[in-house]
Amino acid sequence: MARFLIVEARFYEHLNDMLIAGAREALENAGHQVEILTVPGALEVPGAIASAAESGRYEGFVALGVVIRGETFHFEIVAGESARGIMALTMDGLAVGNGILTVENEAQAIVRADPAQLNKGAGAAEAALALLAIREKFA
Ligand SMILES: Nc1c(NC[C@H](O)[C@H](O)[C@H](O)CO)[nH]c(=O)[nH]c1=O
Ligand SMILES: CC(=O)[C@@H](O)COP(=O)(O)O
């Protein structure tokens, strides 16, 4: 049993609830413990994971959120920088699955977040599980 922290950017509540449901189910079905930490937006996710990792309380992390393209360049900043921050944590050796959707519209997000459709929350949880297994293999 490992302890996982889901860090969710609660920018689009209804979409996040679906991502969380998928991720939680995947982790709990695999026998792991899950806690949830909520931050305002995708840009806060990497920093929150970094702070939680310092506590030493968690073996793995799942980043969840939705970034939907608006009218300005802001989309590129939020989507790119959140992914860059999460990748930096991964390269530092943390087991982090990235389930922050970066989409053109809400319809694309629903298909991807819905556990009955593409279930990207579970996909991110499975990625975190895979990285944790690799960490343990080379420990
Ligand atoms: N536009 C979206 C954001 N923007 C907010 C930022 O993530 C951040 O919270 C703010 O700039 C304060 O630092 N966040 C999302 O998760 N999704 C979006 O579509
Ligand atoms: C992440 C975004 O791009 C979005 O929410 C911001 O929208 P806008 O570019 O229309 O200000």
Short mmCIF file of N, CA and C and ligand atoms in Angstrom, two decimals:
data_model
loop_
_atom_site.label_atom_id
_atom_site.label_comp_id
_atom_site.label_asym_id
_atom_site.label_seq_id
_atom_site.Cartn_x
_atom_site.Cartn_y
_atom_site.Cartn_z
N MET A 1 0.84 -1.20 0.00
CA MET A 1 0.00 0.00 0.00
C MET A 1 0.88 1.26 0.00
N ALA A 2 0.59 2.16 -0.91
CA ALA A 2 1.31 3.44 -0.95
C ALA A 2 0.31 4.58 -0.72
N ARG A 3 0.85 5.73 -0.31
CA ARG A 3 -0.01 6.90 -0.10
C ARG A 3 0.14 7.85 -1.29
N PHE A 4 -0.99 8.13 -1.91
CA PHE A 4 -1.00 9.03 -3.07
C PHE A 4 -1.73 10.32 -2.73
N LEU A 5 -1.20 11.41 -3.25
CA LEU A 5 -1.87 12.70 -3.12
C LEU A 5 -2.33 13.14 -4.51
N ILE A 6 -3.64 13.35 -4.62
CA ILE A 6 -4.19 13.96 -5.84
C ILE A 6 -4.20 15.46 -5.61
N VAL A 7 -3.51 16.19 -6.47
CA VAL A 7 -3.54 17.65 -6.40
C VAL A 7 -4.39 18.14 -7.56
N GLU A 8 -5.52 18.74 -7.22
CA GLU A 8 -6.48 19.11 -8.26
C GLU A 8 -6.67 20.62 -8.34
N ALA A 9 -6.62 21.13 -9.57
CA ALA A 9 -6.84 22.55 -9.83
C ALA A 9 -8.33 22.74 -10.08
N ARG A 10 -9.00 23.35 -9.09
CA ARG A 10 -10.47 23.39 -9.12
C ARG A 10 -10.99 24.57 -9.95
N PHE A 11 -10.57 24.63 -11.20
CA PHE A 11 -10.98 25.75 -12.06
C PHE A 11 -12.33 25.46 -12.71
N TYR A 12 -12.56 24.20 -13.04
CA TYR A 12 -13.85 23.77 -13.63
C TYR A 12 -14.36 22.61 -12.78
N GLU A 13 -15.22 22.92 -11.79
CA GLU A 13 -15.60 21.95 -10.76
C GLU A 13 -16.17 20.65 -11.33
N HIS A 14 -17.15 20.77 -12.24
CA HIS A 14 -17.85 19.56 -12.72
C HIS A 14 -16.89 18.65 -13.49
N LEU A 15 -15.93 19.24 -14.19
CA LEU A 15 -14.97 18.43 -14.95
C LEU A 15 -13.98 17.76 -14.00
N ASN A 16 -13.57 18.53 -12.99
CA ASN A 16 -12.62 17.97 -12.03
C ASN A 16 -13.22 16.83 -11.23
N ASP A 17 -14.50 16.95 -10.91
CA ASP A 17 -15.12 15.87 -10.14
C ASP A 17 -15.02 14.54 -10.89
N MET A 18 -15.16 14.60 -12.21
CA MET A 18 -15.05 13.36 -13.00
C MET A 18 -13.60 12.85 -13.02
N LEU A 19 -12.66 13.77 -13.18
CA LEU A 19 -11.24 13.35 -13.18
C LEU A 19 -10.87 12.71 -11.85
N ILE A 20 -11.34 13.32 -10.76
CA ILE A 20 -11.02 12.79 -9.43
C ILE A 20 -11.63 11.39 -9.26
N ALA A 21 -12.88 11.24 -9.69
CA ALA A 21 -13.54 9.94 -9.52
C ALA A 21 -12.73 8.84 -10.23
N GLY A 22 -12.29 9.12 -11.45
CA GLY A 22 -11.52 8.12 -12.21
C GLY A 22 -10.19 7.81 -11.56
N ALA A 23 -9.49 8.87 -11.12
CA ALA A 23 -8.17 8.67 -10.52
C ALA A 23 -8.29 7.92 -9.18
N ARG A 24 -9.26 8.35 -8.38
CA ARG A 24 -9.44 7.72 -7.06
C ARG A 24 -9.75 6.23 -7.21
N GLU A 25 -10.64 5.92 -8.11
CA GLU A 25 -11.02 4.51 -8.30
C GLU A 25 -9.82 3.67 -8.71
N ALA A 26 -9.02 4.20 -9.64
CA ALA A 26 -7.84 3.44 -10.11
C ALA A 26 -6.86 3.18 -8.98
N LEU A 27 -6.63 4.19 -8.15
CA LEU A 27 -5.66 4.04 -7.05
C LEU A 27 -6.21 3.13 -5.95
N GLU A 28 -7.48 3.33 -5.60
CA GLU A 28 -8.05 2.52 -4.51
C GLU A 28 -8.21 1.07 -4.95
N ASN A 29 -8.58 0.85 -6.21
CA ASN A 29 -8.69 -0.54 -6.70
C ASN A 29 -7.35 -1.25 -6.69
N ALA A 30 -6.27 -0.47 -6.79
CA ALA A 30 -4.92 -1.06 -6.74
C ALA A 30 -4.44 -1.18 -5.29
N GLY A 31 -5.30 -0.81 -4.32
CA GLY A 31 -4.97 -1.03 -2.90
C GLY A 31 -4.24 0.12 -2.24
N HIS A 32 -4.30 1.31 -2.83
CA HIS A 32 -3.55 2.45 -2.28
C HIS A 32 -4.47 3.44 -1.56
N GLN A 33 -3.81 4.26 -0.73
CA GLN A 33 -4.53 5.27 0.05
C GLN A 33 -4.49 6.60 -0.72
N VAL A 34 -5.59 7.33 -0.68
CA VAL A 34 -5.69 8.55 -1.47
C VAL A 34 -6.10 9.74 -0.61
N GLU A 35 -5.37 10.83 -0.76
CA GLU A 35 -5.80 12.12 -0.19
C GLU A 35 -5.91 13.12 -1.32
N ILE A 36 -6.70 14.17 -1.08
CA ILE A 36 -6.90 15.18 -2.12
C ILE A 36 -6.52 16.55 -1.59
N LEU A 37 -5.76 17.29 -2.39
CA LEU A 37 -5.40 18.67 -2.07
C LEU A 37 -5.91 19.54 -3.22
N THR A 38 -6.64 20.60 -2.87
CA THR A 38 -7.23 21.46 -3.90
C THR A 38 -6.47 22.77 -4.00
N VAL A 39 -6.16 23.17 -5.25
CA VAL A 39 -5.53 24.47 -5.49
C VAL A 39 -6.42 25.22 -6.50
N PRO A 40 -6.23 26.56 -6.63
CA PRO A 40 -7.14 27.32 -7.50
C PRO A 40 -7.04 26.98 -8.98
N GLY A 41 -5.82 26.85 -9.50
CA GLY A 41 -5.68 26.63 -10.94
C GLY A 41 -4.47 25.78 -11.27
N ALA A 42 -4.34 25.45 -12.54
CA ALA A 42 -3.28 24.54 -12.99
C ALA A 42 -1.89 25.09 -12.68
N LEU A 43 -1.73 26.41 -12.67
CA LEU A 43 -0.41 26.96 -12.40
C LEU A 43 0.06 26.70 -10.97
N GLU A 44 -0.88 26.45 -10.07
CA GLU A 44 -0.50 26.19 -8.67
C GLU A 44 -0.15 24.72 -8.41
N VAL A 45 -0.46 23.86 -9.36
CA VAL A 45 -0.30 22.42 -9.10
C VAL A 45 1.17 22.00 -8.85
N PRO A 46 2.12 22.40 -9.72
CA PRO A 46 3.49 21.93 -9.48
C PRO A 46 4.04 22.37 -8.13
N GLY A 47 3.81 23.63 -7.75
CA GLY A 47 4.31 24.12 -6.46
C GLY A 47 3.69 23.37 -5.29
N ALA A 48 2.39 23.07 -5.42
CA ALA A 48 1.72 22.35 -4.33
C ALA A 48 2.29 20.93 -4.21
N ILE A 49 2.55 20.30 -5.33
CA ILE A 49 3.14 18.95 -5.27
C ILE A 49 4.54 19.03 -4.65
N ALA A 50 5.31 20.04 -5.04
CA ALA A 50 6.66 20.18 -4.48
C ALA A 50 6.60 20.34 -2.97
N SER A 51 5.67 21.17 -2.48
CA SER A 51 5.55 21.36 -1.02
C SER A 51 5.13 20.07 -0.33
N ALA A 52 4.16 19.36 -0.91
CA ALA A 52 3.69 18.12 -0.30
C ALA A 52 4.79 17.06 -0.31
N ALA A 53 5.58 17.04 -1.36
CA ALA A 53 6.65 16.04 -1.46
C ALA A 53 7.67 16.23 -0.34
N GLU A 54 7.91 17.49 0.00
CA GLU A 54 8.89 17.78 1.07
C GLU A 54 8.47 17.19 2.40
N SER A 55 7.17 17.01 2.59
CA SER A 55 6.68 16.46 3.86
C SER A 55 7.07 14.99 4.01
N GLY A 56 7.35 14.32 2.91
CA GLY A 56 7.71 12.91 2.96
C GLY A 56 6.53 11.99 3.22
N ARG A 57 5.31 12.54 3.18
CA ARG A 57 4.12 11.74 3.52
C ARG A 57 3.59 10.90 2.37
N TYR A 58 4.02 11.21 1.13
CA TYR A 58 3.40 10.56 -0.03
C TYR A 58 4.44 9.88 -0.91
N GLU A 59 4.04 8.74 -1.45
CA GLU A 59 4.93 8.04 -2.38
C GLU A 59 4.65 8.46 -3.82
N GLY A 60 3.43 8.93 -4.08
CA GLY A 60 3.09 9.29 -5.46
C GLY A 60 2.07 10.42 -5.52
N PHE A 61 1.97 11.03 -6.70
CA PHE A 61 1.12 12.21 -6.89
C PHE A 61 0.38 12.11 -8.22
N VAL A 62 -0.84 12.64 -8.21
CA VAL A 62 -1.59 12.75 -9.46
C VAL A 62 -2.05 14.19 -9.61
N ALA A 63 -1.67 14.82 -10.71
CA ALA A 63 -2.05 16.20 -11.00
C ALA A 63 -3.30 16.18 -11.88
N LEU A 64 -4.34 16.86 -11.42
CA LEU A 64 -5.59 16.89 -12.19
C LEU A 64 -6.08 18.32 -12.39
N GLY A 65 -6.66 18.56 -13.53
CA GLY A 65 -7.23 19.88 -13.82
C GLY A 65 -7.61 19.95 -15.28
N VAL A 66 -8.17 21.10 -15.63
CA VAL A 66 -8.60 21.31 -17.02
C VAL A 66 -8.22 22.73 -17.42
N VAL A 67 -7.54 22.85 -18.53
CA VAL A 67 -7.23 24.16 -19.10
C VAL A 67 -7.93 24.23 -20.46
N ILE A 68 -8.84 25.20 -20.59
CA ILE A 68 -9.59 25.35 -21.84
C ILE A 68 -9.16 26.63 -22.54
N ARG A 69 -8.87 26.53 -23.82
CA ARG A 69 -8.38 27.69 -24.58
C ARG A 69 -9.38 28.85 -24.52
N GLY A 70 -8.87 30.04 -24.21
CA GLY A 70 -9.72 31.24 -24.23
C GLY A 70 -9.38 32.07 -25.45
N GLU A 71 -9.43 33.38 -25.27
CA GLU A 71 -9.21 34.26 -26.43
C GLU A 71 -7.76 34.72 -26.54
N THR A 72 -7.00 34.56 -25.47
CA THR A 72 -5.66 35.17 -25.44
C THR A 72 -4.57 34.11 -25.30
N PHE A 73 -3.34 34.62 -25.26
CA PHE A 73 -2.16 33.75 -25.13
C PHE A 73 -2.09 33.08 -23.75
N HIS A 74 -2.96 33.48 -22.83
CA HIS A 74 -2.93 32.93 -21.47
C HIS A 74 -3.01 31.40 -21.47
N PHE A 75 -3.78 30.85 -22.40
CA PHE A 75 -3.90 29.38 -22.48
C PHE A 75 -2.53 28.72 -22.60
N GLU A 76 -1.71 29.27 -23.50
CA GLU A 76 -0.37 28.68 -23.72
C GLU A 76 0.46 28.72 -22.44
N ILE A 77 0.35 29.83 -21.71
CA ILE A 77 1.12 29.96 -20.46
C ILE A 77 0.65 28.92 -19.45
N VAL A 78 -0.66 28.86 -19.23
CA VAL A 78 -1.18 27.97 -18.18
C VAL A 78 -0.93 26.51 -18.56
N ALA A 79 -1.24 26.16 -19.81
CA ALA A 79 -1.06 24.76 -20.23
C ALA A 79 0.42 24.38 -20.22
N GLY A 80 1.25 25.25 -20.83
CA GLY A 80 2.67 24.91 -20.97
C GLY A 80 3.43 24.93 -19.67
N GLU A 81 3.18 25.96 -18.87
CA GLU A 81 3.96 26.08 -17.63
C GLU A 81 3.55 25.05 -16.59
N SER A 82 2.28 24.69 -16.55
CA SER A 82 1.90 23.65 -15.58
C SER A 82 2.53 22.32 -15.99
N ALA A 83 2.53 22.03 -17.28
CA ALA A 83 3.15 20.77 -17.74
C ALA A 83 4.66 20.80 -17.51
N ARG A 84 5.26 21.96 -17.76
CA ARG A 84 6.72 22.07 -17.55
C ARG A 84 7.07 21.86 -16.08
N GLY A 85 6.26 22.46 -15.18
CA GLY A 85 6.53 22.30 -13.76
C GLY A 85 6.37 20.85 -13.31
N ILE A 86 5.36 20.19 -13.84
CA ILE A 86 5.14 18.78 -13.46
C ILE A 86 6.27 17.91 -14.01
N MET A 87 6.68 18.20 -15.24
CA MET A 87 7.79 17.42 -15.81
C MET A 87 9.07 17.61 -15.01
N ALA A 88 9.30 18.83 -14.53
CA ALA A 88 10.49 19.09 -13.72
C ALA A 88 10.47 18.23 -12.44
N LEU A 89 9.28 18.10 -11.86
CA LEU A 89 9.17 17.26 -10.65
C LEU A 89 9.45 15.80 -10.99
N THR A 90 8.95 15.38 -12.14
CA THR A 90 9.17 14.00 -12.57
C THR A 90 10.67 13.75 -12.77
N MET A 91 11.34 14.72 -13.39
CA MET A 91 12.78 14.56 -13.63
C MET A 91 13.58 14.60 -12.33
N ASP A 92 13.00 15.18 -11.29
CA ASP A 92 13.64 15.15 -9.96
C ASP A 92 13.40 13.80 -9.27
N GLY A 93 12.63 12.93 -9.90
CA GLY A 93 12.44 11.60 -9.34
C GLY A 93 11.11 11.36 -8.65
N LEU A 94 10.21 12.36 -8.68
CA LEU A 94 8.90 12.13 -8.06
C LEU A 94 8.01 11.32 -9.00
N ALA A 95 7.18 10.48 -8.41
CA ALA A 95 6.22 9.69 -9.21
C ALA A 95 4.95 10.53 -9.37
N VAL A 96 4.87 11.25 -10.49
CA VAL A 96 3.73 12.15 -10.74
C VAL A 96 3.07 11.77 -12.05
N GLY A 97 1.77 11.56 -12.02
CA GLY A 97 1.00 11.36 -13.24
C GLY A 97 0.33 12.68 -13.59
N ASN A 98 0.43 13.09 -14.85
CA ASN A 98 -0.13 14.38 -15.27
C ASN A 98 -1.49 14.18 -15.94
N GLY A 99 -2.54 14.55 -15.22
CA GLY A 99 -3.90 14.47 -15.77
C GLY A 99 -4.52 15.85 -15.91
N ILE A 100 -3.69 16.82 -16.27
CA ILE A 100 -4.23 18.16 -16.54
C ILE A 100 -4.57 18.23 -18.03
N LEU A 101 -5.85 18.27 -18.32
CA LEU A 101 -6.31 18.31 -19.71
C LEU A 101 -6.07 19.69 -20.29
N THR A 102 -5.61 19.74 -21.52
CA THR A 102 -5.43 21.03 -22.21
C THR A 102 -6.21 20.93 -23.52
N VAL A 103 -7.37 21.58 -23.55
CA VAL A 103 -8.33 21.32 -24.62
C VAL A 103 -8.86 22.61 -25.24
N GLU A 104 -9.51 22.44 -26.38
CA GLU A 104 -10.05 23.59 -27.11
C GLU A 104 -11.41 24.03 -26.56
N ASN A 105 -12.16 23.10 -26.00
CA ASN A 105 -13.53 23.45 -25.56
C ASN A 105 -14.02 22.44 -24.51
N GLU A 106 -15.16 22.76 -23.92
CA GLU A 106 -15.69 21.93 -22.83
C GLU A 106 -16.07 20.53 -23.32
N ALA A 107 -16.57 20.44 -24.55
CA ALA A 107 -16.97 19.12 -25.06
C ALA A 107 -15.77 18.17 -25.10
N GLN A 108 -14.63 18.66 -25.54
CA GLN A 108 -13.42 17.82 -25.54
C GLN A 108 -13.05 17.40 -24.12
N ALA A 109 -13.24 18.32 -23.18
CA ALA A 109 -12.88 18.02 -21.79
C ALA A 109 -13.80 16.94 -21.21
N ILE A 110 -15.09 17.03 -21.51
CA ILE A 110 -16.04 16.05 -20.95
C ILE A 110 -15.69 14.64 -21.41
N VAL A 111 -15.44 14.48 -22.70
CA VAL A 111 -15.11 13.14 -23.23
C VAL A 111 -13.88 12.56 -22.52
N ARG A 112 -12.92 13.43 -22.23
CA ARG A 112 -11.67 12.97 -21.64
C ARG A 112 -11.76 12.77 -20.13
N ALA A 113 -12.57 13.58 -19.46
CA ALA A 113 -12.66 13.48 -17.99
C ALA A 113 -13.61 12.37 -17.54
N ASP A 114 -14.65 12.12 -18.31
CA ASP A 114 -15.71 11.17 -17.92
C ASP A 114 -15.14 9.76 -17.71
N PRO A 115 -15.31 9.17 -16.51
CA PRO A 115 -14.81 7.81 -16.27
C PRO A 115 -15.43 6.78 -17.21
N ALA A 116 -16.62 7.09 -17.73
CA ALA A 116 -17.27 6.13 -18.65
C ALA A 116 -16.80 6.31 -20.09
N GLN A 117 -16.00 7.37 -20.34
CA GLN A 117 -15.48 7.57 -21.70
C GLN A 117 -13.94 7.42 -21.67
N LEU A 118 -13.18 8.46 -21.91
CA LEU A 118 -11.72 8.26 -22.01
C LEU A 118 -11.02 8.15 -20.64
N ASN A 119 -11.66 8.59 -19.59
CA ASN A 119 -11.18 8.37 -18.21
C ASN A 119 -9.71 8.73 -18.02
N LYS A 120 -9.39 9.99 -18.35
CA LYS A 120 -7.99 10.43 -18.25
C LYS A 120 -7.51 10.57 -16.80
N GLY A 121 -8.44 10.68 -15.86
CA GLY A 121 -8.03 10.69 -14.45
C GLY A 121 -7.39 9.36 -14.08
N ALA A 122 -8.04 8.28 -14.51
CA ALA A 122 -7.46 6.95 -14.25
C ALA A 122 -6.13 6.79 -14.99
N GLY A 123 -6.06 7.33 -16.19
CA GLY A 123 -4.81 7.24 -16.96
C GLY A 123 -3.66 7.91 -16.23
N ALA A 124 -3.94 9.07 -15.63
CA ALA A 124 -2.89 9.77 -14.88
C ALA A 124 -2.50 8.98 -13.63
N ALA A 125 -3.49 8.38 -12.98
CA ALA A 125 -3.20 7.56 -11.79
C ALA A 125 -2.32 6.37 -12.18
N GLU A 126 -2.64 5.76 -13.31
CA GLU A 126 -1.84 4.61 -13.75
C GLU A 126 -0.41 5.02 -14.11
N ALA A 127 -0.26 6.23 -14.65
CA ALA A 127 1.08 6.73 -14.94
C ALA A 127 1.88 6.92 -13.65
N ALA A 128 1.23 7.45 -12.62
CA ALA A 128 1.91 7.63 -11.33
C ALA A 128 2.30 6.27 -10.74
N LEU A 129 1.40 5.30 -10.86
CA LEU A 129 1.70 3.95 -10.36
C LEU A 129 2.90 3.36 -11.11
N ALA A 130 2.95 3.58 -12.42
CA ALA A 130 4.06 3.04 -13.22
C ALA A 130 5.38 3.68 -12.80
N LEU A 131 5.36 5.01 -12.57
CA LEU A 131 6.60 5.68 -12.16
C LEU A 131 7.03 5.25 -10.76
N LEU A 132 6.05 5.02 -9.89
CA LEU A 132 6.40 4.57 -8.54
C LEU A 132 7.06 3.18 -8.60
N ALA A 133 6.52 2.32 -9.44
CA ALA A 133 7.11 0.97 -9.58
C ALA A 133 8.54 1.08 -10.11
N ILE A 134 8.79 1.99 -11.03
CA ILE A 134 10.15 2.18 -11.58
C ILE A 134 11.08 2.73 -10.50
N ARG A 135 10.56 3.68 -9.72
CA ARG A 135 11.38 4.23 -8.61
C ARG A 135 11.80 3.12 -7.67
N GLU A 136 10.82 2.25 -7.33
CA GLU A 136 11.10 1.18 -6.37
C GLU A 136 12.07 0.16 -6.97
N LYS A 137 11.94 -0.10 -8.26
CA LYS A 137 12.84 -1.06 -8.95
C LYS A 137 14.30 -0.59 -8.87
N PHE A 138 14.52 0.71 -8.97
CA PHE A 138 15.91 1.22 -9.01
C PHE A 138 16.36 1.83 -7.68
N ALA A 139 15.55 1.63 -6.65
CA ALA A 139 15.91 2.24 -5.35
C ALA A 139 17.15 1.56 -4.77
N1 LIG B 1 -7.41 29.63 -17.31
C1 LIG B 1 -7.23 28.56 -16.51
C2 LIG B 1 -6.52 28.67 -15.31
N2 LIG B 1 -6.02 29.86 -14.96
C3 LIG B 1 -5.63 30.19 -13.62
C4 LIG B 1 -4.19 29.86 -13.30
O1 LIG B 1 -3.98 28.47 -13.27
C5 LIG B 1 -3.80 30.43 -11.95
O2 LIG B 1 -4.64 29.89 -10.96
C6 LIG B 1 -3.87 31.93 -11.88
O3 LIG B 1 -3.13 32.51 -12.93
C7 LIG B 1 -3.34 32.46 -10.55
O4 LIG B 1 -1.98 32.07 -10.36
N3 LIG B 1 -6.33 27.58 -14.51
C8 LIG B 1 -6.85 26.37 -14.87
O5 LIG B 1 -6.68 25.38 -14.13
N4 LIG B 1 -7.55 26.24 -16.03
C9 LIG B 1 -7.76 27.30 -16.86
O6 LIG B 1 -8.40 27.13 -17.93
C1 LIG B 2 -6.59 29.26 -19.70
C2 LIG B 2 -7.21 30.30 -20.50
O1 LIG B 2 -6.69 30.56 -21.53
C3 LIG B 2 -8.46 31.01 -20.21
O2 LIG B 2 -9.24 30.64 -19.16
C4 LIG B 2 -8.21 32.48 -20.27
O3 LIG B 2 -9.11 32.98 -21.20
P1 LIG B 2 -8.82 34.32 -22.05
O4 LIG B 2 -7.64 34.04 -22.91
O5 LIG B 2 -10.09 34.47 -22.84
O6 LIG B 2 -8.59 35.42 -21.06
#
